[in-house]
mmCIF file of C-alpha atoms in Angstrom:
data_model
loop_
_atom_site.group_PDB
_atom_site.id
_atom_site.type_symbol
_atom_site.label_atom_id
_atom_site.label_comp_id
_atom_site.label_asym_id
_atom_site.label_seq_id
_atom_site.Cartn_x
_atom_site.Cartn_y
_atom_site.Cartn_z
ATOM 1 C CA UNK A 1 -12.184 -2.330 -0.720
ATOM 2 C CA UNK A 2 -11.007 0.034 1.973
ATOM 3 C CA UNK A 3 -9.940 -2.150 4.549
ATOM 4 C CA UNK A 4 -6.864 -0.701 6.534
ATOM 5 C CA UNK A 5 -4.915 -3.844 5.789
ATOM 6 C CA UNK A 6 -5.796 -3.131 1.712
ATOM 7 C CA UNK A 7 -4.769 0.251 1.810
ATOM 8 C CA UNK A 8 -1.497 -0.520 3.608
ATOM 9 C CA UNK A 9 -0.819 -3.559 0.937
ATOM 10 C CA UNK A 10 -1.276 -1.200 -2.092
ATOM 11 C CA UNK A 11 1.027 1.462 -0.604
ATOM 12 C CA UNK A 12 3.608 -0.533 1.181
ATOM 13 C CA UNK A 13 6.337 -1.087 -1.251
ATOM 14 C CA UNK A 14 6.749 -5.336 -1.668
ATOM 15 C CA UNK A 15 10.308 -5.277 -0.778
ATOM 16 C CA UNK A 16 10.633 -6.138 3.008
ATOM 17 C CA UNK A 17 11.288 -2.999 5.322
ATOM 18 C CA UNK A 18 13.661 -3.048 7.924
ATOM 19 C CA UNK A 19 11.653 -3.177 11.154
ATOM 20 C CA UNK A 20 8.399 -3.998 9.441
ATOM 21 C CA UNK A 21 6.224 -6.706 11.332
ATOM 22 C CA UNK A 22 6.163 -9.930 9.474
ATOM 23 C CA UNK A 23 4.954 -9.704 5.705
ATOM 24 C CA UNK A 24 2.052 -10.367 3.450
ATOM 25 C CA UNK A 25 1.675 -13.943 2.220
ATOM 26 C CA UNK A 26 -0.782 -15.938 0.651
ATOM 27 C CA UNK A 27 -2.723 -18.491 2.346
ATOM 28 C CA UNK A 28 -6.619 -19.366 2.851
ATOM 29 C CA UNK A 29 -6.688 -21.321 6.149
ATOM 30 C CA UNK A 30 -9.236 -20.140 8.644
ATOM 31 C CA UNK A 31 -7.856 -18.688 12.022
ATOM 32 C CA UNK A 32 -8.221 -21.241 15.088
ATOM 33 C CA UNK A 33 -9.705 -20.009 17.783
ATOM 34 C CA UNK A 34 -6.912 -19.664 21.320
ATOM 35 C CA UNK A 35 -8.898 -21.867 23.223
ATOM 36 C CA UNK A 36 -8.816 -24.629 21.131
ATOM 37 C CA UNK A 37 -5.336 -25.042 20.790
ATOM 38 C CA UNK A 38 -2.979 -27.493 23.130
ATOM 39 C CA UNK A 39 -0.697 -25.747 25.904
ATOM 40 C CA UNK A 40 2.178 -26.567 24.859
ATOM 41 C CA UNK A 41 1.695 -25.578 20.821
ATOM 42 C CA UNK A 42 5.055 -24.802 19.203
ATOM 43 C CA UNK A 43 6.883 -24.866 22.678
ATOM 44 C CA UNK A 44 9.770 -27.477 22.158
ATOM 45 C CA UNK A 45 11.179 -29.677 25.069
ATOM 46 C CA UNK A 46 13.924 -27.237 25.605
ATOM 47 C CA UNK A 47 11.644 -23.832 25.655
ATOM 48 C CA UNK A 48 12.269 -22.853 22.572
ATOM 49 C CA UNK A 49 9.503 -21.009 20.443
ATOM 50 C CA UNK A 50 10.917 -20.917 17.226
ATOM 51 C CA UNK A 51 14.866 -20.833 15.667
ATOM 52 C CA UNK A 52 15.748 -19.420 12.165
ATOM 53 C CA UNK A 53 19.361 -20.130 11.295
ATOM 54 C CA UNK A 54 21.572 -18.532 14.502
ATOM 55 C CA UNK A 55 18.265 -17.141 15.745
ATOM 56 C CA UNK A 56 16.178 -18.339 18.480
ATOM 57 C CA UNK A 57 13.129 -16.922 20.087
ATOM 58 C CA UNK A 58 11.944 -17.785 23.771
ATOM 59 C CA UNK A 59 11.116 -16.548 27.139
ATOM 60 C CA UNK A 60 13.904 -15.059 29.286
ATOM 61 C CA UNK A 61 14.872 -18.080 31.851
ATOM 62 C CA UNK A 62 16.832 -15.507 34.157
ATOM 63 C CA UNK A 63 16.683 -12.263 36.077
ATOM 64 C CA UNK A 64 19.985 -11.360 33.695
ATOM 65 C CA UNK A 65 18.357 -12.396 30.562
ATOM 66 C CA UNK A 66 15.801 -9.501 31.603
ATOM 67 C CA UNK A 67 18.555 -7.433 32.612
ATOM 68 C CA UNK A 68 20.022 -7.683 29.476
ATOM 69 C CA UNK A 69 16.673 -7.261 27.669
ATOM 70 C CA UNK A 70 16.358 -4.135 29.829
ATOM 71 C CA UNK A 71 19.668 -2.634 28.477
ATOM 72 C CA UNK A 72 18.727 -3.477 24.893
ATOM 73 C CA UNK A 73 15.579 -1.238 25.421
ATOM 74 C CA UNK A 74 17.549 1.919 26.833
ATOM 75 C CA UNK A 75 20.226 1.873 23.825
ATOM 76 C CA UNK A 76 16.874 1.823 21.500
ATOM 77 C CA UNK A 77 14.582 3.619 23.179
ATOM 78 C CA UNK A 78 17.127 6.356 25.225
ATOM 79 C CA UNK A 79 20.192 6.367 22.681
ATOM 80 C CA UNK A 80 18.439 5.936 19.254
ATOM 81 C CA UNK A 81 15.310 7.592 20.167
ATOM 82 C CA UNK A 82 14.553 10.778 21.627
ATOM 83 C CA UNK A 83 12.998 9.246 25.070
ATOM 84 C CA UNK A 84 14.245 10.821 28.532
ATOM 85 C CA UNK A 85 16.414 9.293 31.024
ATOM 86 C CA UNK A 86 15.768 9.840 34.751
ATOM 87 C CA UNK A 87 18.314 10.157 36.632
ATOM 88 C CA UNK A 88 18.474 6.585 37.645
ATOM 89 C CA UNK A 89 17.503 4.776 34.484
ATOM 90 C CA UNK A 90 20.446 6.983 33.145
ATOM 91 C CA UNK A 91 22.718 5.531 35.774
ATOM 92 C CA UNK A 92 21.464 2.093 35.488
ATOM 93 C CA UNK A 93 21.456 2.218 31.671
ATOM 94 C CA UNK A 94 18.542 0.008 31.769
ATOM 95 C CA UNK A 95 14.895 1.093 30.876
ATOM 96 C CA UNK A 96 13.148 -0.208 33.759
ATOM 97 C CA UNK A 97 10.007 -0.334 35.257
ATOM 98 C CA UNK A 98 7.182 -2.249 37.793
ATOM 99 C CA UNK A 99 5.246 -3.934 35.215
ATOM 100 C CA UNK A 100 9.235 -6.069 33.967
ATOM 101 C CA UNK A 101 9.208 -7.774 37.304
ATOM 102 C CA UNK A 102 5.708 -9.374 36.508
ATOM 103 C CA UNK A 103 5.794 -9.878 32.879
ATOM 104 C CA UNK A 104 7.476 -12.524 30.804
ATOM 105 C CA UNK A 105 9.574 -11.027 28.489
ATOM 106 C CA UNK A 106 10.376 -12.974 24.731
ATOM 107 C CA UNK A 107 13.812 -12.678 23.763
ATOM 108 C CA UNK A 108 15.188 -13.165 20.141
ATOM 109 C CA UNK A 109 19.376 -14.451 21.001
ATOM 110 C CA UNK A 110 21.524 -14.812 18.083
ATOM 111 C CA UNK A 111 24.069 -18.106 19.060
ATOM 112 C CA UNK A 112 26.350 -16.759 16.207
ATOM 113 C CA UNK A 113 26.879 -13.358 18.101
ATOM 114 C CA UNK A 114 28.844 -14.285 21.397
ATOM 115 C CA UNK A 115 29.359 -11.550 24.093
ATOM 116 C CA UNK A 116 31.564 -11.837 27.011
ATOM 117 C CA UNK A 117 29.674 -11.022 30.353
ATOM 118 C CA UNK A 118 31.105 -9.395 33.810
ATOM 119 C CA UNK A 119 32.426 -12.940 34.660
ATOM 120 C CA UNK A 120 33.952 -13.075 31.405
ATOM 121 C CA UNK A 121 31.906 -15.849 29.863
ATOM 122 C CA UNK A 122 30.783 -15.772 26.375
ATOM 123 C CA UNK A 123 26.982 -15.518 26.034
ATOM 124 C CA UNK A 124 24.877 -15.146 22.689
ATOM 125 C CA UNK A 125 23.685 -12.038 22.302
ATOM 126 C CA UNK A 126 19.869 -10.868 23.045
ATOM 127 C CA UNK A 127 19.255 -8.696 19.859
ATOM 128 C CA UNK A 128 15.223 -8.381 20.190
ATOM 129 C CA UNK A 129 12.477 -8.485 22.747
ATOM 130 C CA UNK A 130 8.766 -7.825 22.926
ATOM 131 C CA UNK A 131 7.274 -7.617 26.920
ATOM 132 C CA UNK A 132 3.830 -9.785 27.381
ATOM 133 C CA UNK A 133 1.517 -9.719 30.400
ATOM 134 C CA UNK A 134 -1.586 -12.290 30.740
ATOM 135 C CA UNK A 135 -4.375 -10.952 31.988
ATOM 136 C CA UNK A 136 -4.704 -13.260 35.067
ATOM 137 C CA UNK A 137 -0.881 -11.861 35.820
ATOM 138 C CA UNK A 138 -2.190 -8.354 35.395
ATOM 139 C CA UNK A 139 -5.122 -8.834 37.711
ATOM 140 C CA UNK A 140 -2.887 -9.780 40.372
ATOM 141 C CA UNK A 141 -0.334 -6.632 40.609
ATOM 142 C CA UNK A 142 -2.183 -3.809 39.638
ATOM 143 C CA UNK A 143 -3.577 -4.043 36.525
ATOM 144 C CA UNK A 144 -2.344 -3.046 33.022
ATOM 145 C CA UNK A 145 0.322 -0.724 31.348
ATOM 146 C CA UNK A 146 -1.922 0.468 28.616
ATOM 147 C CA UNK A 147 -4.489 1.123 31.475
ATOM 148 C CA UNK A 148 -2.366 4.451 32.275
ATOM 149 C CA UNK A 149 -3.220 5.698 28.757
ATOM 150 C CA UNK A 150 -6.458 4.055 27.540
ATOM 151 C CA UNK A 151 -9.887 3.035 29.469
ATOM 152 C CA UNK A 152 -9.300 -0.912 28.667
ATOM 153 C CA UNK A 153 -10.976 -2.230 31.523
ATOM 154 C CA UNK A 154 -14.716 -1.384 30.628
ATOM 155 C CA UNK A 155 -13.787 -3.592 27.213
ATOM 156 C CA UNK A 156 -12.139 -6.566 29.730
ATOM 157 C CA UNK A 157 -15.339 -6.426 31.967
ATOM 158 C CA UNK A 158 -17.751 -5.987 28.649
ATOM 159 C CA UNK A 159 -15.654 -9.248 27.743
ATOM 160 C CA UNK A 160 -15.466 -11.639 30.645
ATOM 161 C CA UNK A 161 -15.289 -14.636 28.778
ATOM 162 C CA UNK A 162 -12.283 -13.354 27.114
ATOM 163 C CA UNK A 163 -8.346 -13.794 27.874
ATOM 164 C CA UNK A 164 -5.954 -10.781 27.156
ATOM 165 C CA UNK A 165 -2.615 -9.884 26.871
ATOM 166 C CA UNK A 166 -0.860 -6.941 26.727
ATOM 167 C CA UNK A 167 2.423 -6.595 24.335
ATOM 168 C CA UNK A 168 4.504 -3.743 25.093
ATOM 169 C CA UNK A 169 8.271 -2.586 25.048
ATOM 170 C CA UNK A 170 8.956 -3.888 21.483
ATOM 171 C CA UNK A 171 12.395 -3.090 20.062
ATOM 172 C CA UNK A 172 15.297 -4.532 18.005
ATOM 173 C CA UNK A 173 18.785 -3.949 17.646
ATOM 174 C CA UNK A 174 19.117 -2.106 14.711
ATOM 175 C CA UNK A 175 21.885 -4.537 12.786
ATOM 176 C CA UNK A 176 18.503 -7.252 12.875
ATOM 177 C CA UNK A 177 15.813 -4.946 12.110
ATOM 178 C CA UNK A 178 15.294 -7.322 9.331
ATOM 179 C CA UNK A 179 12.542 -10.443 8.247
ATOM 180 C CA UNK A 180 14.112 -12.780 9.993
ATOM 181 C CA UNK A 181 14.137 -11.241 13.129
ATOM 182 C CA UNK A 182 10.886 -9.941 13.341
ATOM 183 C CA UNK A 183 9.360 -12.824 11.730
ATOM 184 C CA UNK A 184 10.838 -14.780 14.738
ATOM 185 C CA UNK A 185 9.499 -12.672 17.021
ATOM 186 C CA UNK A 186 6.090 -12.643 15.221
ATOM 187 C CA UNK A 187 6.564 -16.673 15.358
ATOM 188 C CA UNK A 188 6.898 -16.297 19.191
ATOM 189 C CA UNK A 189 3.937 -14.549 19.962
ATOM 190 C CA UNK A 190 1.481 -16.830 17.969
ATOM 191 C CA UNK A 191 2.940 -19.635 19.879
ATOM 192 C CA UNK A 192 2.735 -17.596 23.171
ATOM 193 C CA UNK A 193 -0.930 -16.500 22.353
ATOM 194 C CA UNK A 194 -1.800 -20.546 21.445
ATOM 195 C CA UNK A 195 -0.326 -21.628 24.422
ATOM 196 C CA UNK A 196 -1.877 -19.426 27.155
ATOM 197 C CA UNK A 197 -5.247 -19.260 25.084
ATOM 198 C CA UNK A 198 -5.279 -16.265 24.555
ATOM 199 C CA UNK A 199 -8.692 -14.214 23.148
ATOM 200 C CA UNK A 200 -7.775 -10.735 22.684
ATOM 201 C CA UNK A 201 -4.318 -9.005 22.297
ATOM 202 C CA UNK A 202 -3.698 -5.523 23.146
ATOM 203 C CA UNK A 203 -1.346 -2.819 23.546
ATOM 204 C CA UNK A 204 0.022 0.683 22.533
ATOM 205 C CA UNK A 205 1.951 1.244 19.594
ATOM 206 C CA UNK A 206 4.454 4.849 19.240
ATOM 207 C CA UNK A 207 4.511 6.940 16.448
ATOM 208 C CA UNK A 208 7.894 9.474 16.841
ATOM 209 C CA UNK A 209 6.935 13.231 17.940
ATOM 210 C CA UNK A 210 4.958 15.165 20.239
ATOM 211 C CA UNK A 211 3.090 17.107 17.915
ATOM 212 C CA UNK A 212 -0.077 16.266 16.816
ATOM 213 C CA UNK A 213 -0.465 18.353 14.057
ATOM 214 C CA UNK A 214 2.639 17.472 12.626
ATOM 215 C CA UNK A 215 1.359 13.593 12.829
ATOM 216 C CA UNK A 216 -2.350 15.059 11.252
ATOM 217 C CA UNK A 217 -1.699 12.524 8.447
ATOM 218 C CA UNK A 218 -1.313 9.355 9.919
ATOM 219 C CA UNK A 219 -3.400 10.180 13.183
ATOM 220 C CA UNK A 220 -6.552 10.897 10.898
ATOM 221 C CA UNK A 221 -5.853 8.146 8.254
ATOM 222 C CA UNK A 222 -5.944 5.804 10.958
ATOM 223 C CA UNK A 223 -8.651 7.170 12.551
ATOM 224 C CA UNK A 224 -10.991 6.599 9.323
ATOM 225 C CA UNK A 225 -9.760 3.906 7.693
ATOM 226 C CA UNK A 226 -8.889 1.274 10.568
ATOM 227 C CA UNK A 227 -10.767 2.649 14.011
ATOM 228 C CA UNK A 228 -12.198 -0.225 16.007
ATOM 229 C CA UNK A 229 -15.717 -0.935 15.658
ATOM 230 C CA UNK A 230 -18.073 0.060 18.189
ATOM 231 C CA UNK A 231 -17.627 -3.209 20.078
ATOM 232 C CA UNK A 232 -13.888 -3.054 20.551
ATOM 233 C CA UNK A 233 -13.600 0.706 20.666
ATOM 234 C CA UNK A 234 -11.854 1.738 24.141
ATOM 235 C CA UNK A 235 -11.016 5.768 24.272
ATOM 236 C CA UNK A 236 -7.934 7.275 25.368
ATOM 237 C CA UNK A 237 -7.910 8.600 29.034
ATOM 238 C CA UNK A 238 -10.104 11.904 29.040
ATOM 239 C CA UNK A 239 -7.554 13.916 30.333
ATOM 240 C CA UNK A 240 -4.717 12.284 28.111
ATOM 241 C CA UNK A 241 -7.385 12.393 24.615
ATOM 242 C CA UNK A 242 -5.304 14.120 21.897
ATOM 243 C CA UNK A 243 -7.977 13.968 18.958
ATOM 244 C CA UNK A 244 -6.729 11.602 15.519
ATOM 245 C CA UNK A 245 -9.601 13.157 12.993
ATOM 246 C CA UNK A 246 -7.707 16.323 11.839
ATOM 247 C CA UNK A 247 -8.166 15.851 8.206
ATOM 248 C CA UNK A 248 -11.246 14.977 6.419
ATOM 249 C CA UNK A 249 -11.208 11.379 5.017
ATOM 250 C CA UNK A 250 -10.972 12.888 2.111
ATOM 251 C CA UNK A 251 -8.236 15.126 2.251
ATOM 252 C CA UNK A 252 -5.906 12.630 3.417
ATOM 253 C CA UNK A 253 -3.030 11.767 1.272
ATOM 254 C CA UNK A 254 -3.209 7.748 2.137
ATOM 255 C CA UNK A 255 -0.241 6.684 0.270
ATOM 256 C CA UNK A 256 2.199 9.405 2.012
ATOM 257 C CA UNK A 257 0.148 8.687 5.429
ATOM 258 C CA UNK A 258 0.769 4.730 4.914
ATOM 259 C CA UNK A 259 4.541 5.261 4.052
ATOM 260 C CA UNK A 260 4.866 7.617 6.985
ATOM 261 C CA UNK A 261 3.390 4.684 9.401
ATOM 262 C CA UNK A 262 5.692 3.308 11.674
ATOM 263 C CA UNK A 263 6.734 -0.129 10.266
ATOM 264 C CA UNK A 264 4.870 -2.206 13.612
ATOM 265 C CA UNK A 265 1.561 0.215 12.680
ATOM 266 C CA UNK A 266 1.626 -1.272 9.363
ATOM 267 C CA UNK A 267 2.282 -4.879 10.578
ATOM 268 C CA UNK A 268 -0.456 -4.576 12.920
ATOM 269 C CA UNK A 269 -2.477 -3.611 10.250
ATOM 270 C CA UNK A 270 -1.529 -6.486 8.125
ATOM 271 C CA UNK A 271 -2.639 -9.162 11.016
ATOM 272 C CA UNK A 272 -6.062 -7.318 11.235
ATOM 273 C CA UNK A 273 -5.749 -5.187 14.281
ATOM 274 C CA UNK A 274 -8.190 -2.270 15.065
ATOM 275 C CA UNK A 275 -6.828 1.549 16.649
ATOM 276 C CA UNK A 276 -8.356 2.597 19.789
ATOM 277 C CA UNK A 277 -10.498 6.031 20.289
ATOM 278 C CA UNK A 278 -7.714 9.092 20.513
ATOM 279 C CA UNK A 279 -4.014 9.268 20.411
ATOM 280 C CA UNK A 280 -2.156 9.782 23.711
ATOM 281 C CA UNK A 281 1.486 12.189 23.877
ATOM 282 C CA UNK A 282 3.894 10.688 25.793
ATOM 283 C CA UNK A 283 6.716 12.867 26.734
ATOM 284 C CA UNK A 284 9.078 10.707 28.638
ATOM 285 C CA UNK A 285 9.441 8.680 25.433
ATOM 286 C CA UNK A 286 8.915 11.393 22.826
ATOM 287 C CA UNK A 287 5.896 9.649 20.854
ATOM 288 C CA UNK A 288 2.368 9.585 20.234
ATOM 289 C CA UNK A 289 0.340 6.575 21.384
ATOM 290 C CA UNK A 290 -2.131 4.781 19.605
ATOM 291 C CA UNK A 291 -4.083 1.565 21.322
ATOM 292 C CA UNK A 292 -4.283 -1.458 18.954
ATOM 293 C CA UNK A 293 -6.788 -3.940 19.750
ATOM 294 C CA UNK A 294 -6.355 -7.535 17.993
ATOM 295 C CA UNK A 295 -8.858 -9.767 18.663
ATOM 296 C CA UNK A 296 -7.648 -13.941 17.502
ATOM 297 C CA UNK A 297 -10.803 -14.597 15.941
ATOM 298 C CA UNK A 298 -10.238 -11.721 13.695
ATOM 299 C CA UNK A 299 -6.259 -12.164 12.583
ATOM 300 C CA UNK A 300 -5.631 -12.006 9.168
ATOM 301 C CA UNK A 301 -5.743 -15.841 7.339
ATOM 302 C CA UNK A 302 -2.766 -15.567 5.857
ATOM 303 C CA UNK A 303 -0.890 -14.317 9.317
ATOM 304 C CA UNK A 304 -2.283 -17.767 10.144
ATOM 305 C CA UNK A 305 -1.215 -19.686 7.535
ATOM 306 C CA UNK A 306 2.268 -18.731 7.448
ATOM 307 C CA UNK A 307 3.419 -19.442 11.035
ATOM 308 C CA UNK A 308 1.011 -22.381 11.271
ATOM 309 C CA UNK A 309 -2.373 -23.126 13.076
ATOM 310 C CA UNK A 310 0.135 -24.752 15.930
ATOM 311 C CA UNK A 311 2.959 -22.339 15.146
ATOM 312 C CA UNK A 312 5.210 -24.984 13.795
ATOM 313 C CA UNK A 313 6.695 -22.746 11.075
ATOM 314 C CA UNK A 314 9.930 -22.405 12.656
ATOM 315 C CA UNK A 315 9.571 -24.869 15.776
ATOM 316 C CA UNK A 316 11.436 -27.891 14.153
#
């Protein structure tokens, strides 16, 4: 009766939210487990994961498809946002960093938008990305992002039957902040996750603001109504902890704290994630951190149902 996902259905408004993370549909089909599915499930003889219309969503094939990707991220992360530029990423004007020369990085291109590039060539335009790194990748070049916020690895090594992957670096240009575009993207990583197998997904999602207090309402409605059980529970980094119960359950306002959610929070939510031990303050970005944990065996049905137990929803 309480479930995060049932408290963020009653107070999300039904109209779709620019930004928001896929939508609530109906649907009764039964989640299939990673491992079962084929490797190449919803990947289409040309790479593609997925088109909608103009839209297409698949893996960068270049270093300047990541370049580009990277210079999508600085306009929304640096120019939009409130993060802070280095001195080189502000010459570059590319957020950059070790972990994008490792990971594969999805790409939403719209074919209808054509830009011209240095060489004066028209290219479609890269209007979304979302950064993913396997945990076999990981293991090879240092570990994980999140791991410099949250103490993942005594989950991974409580889990070793387990694959993960990390999603990170999520952003949109704001023109497609729209279903489409994030259903797309959505699309992608179910295929992704059924092609690699993957177990267990992972990764930190940003609230806006440094202040804690200010945040009291969504940090400690989070905190009671969708904290991972004891099983999947990984804390924050002791000296990074910033404490999410500062309200008592019952002194929470849930539909202001829901509305206040950033719209990838509540899609999370929807798919049946769970929020890590303690929010983390990251000042180079100007947010607050939270860890969501998303096991495959415990997705939502009706996540499932939509994009299809072999992702096929959009692969045709």
């Amino acid at each position: 009766m309480f479930s995060p996902r049932t408290l963020v259905r009653k107070f999300t408004p039904l109209r779709f939210q620019p930004g928001a993370t896929g939508r609530w549909l109906p649907g009764f089909v039964r989640p299939v487990p990673a491992a079962s599915a084929g490797a190449d499930a919803g990947l289409k003889a040309d790479g593609s994961l997925g088109r909608i219309g103009s839209l297409e969503v698949r893996l960068a094939r270049t270093a300047r498809e990541v370049k580009k990707a990277q210079e999508l991220r600085y306009h929304v992360f640096y120019e939009e946002m409130s993060a802070i530029a280095d001195a080189q990423t502000q010459a570059s004007r590319r957020d950059i960093d070790p972990f994008d020369a490792v990971c594969d990085h999805m790409l939403v291109i719209d074919h209808a938008s054509m830009k011209r590039n240095k060489l004066g060539r028209l290219q479609p335009e890269i209007v979304g990305t979302y950064r993913l790194l396997r945990q076999e990748v990981a293991d090879m070049n240092g570990g994980f992002y999140t791991a410099g916020e949250y103490d993942i690895q005594g989950l991974i090594d409580a889990n070793p039957g387990l694959r993960f992957l990390e999603l990170g670096r999520s952003c949109v240009l704001k023109p497609y902040r729209n279903k489409r575009t994030v259903e797309l993207l959505w699309h992608g990583i179910w295929a992704y996750v059924l092609m690699h197998r993957i177990d267990v997904m992972i990764g930190c999602a940003s609230i806006e603001g440094t202040d804690p207090d200010r945040l009291a309402g969504q940090l400690s409605f989070l905190h009671h109504h969708a904290r991972a059980p004891e099983e999947w529970r990984v804390p924050a980094l002791a000296e990074r902890f910033v404490d999410m119960n500062r309200m008592p359950k019952d002194a929470i306002n849930e539909k202001a704290a829901v509305r206040e959610l950033p719209p990838l929070i509540k899609g999370y939510l929807r798919l049946g994630a769970y929020i890590g031990d303690g929010a983390v303050v990251d000042h180079q970005f100007g947010t607050t951190d939270v860890l969501i944990v998303m096991p495959v065996s415990a997705l939502n049905a009706r996540y499932v149902n939509y994009y299809g137990a072999d992702a096929s929803r959009y692969a045709s």
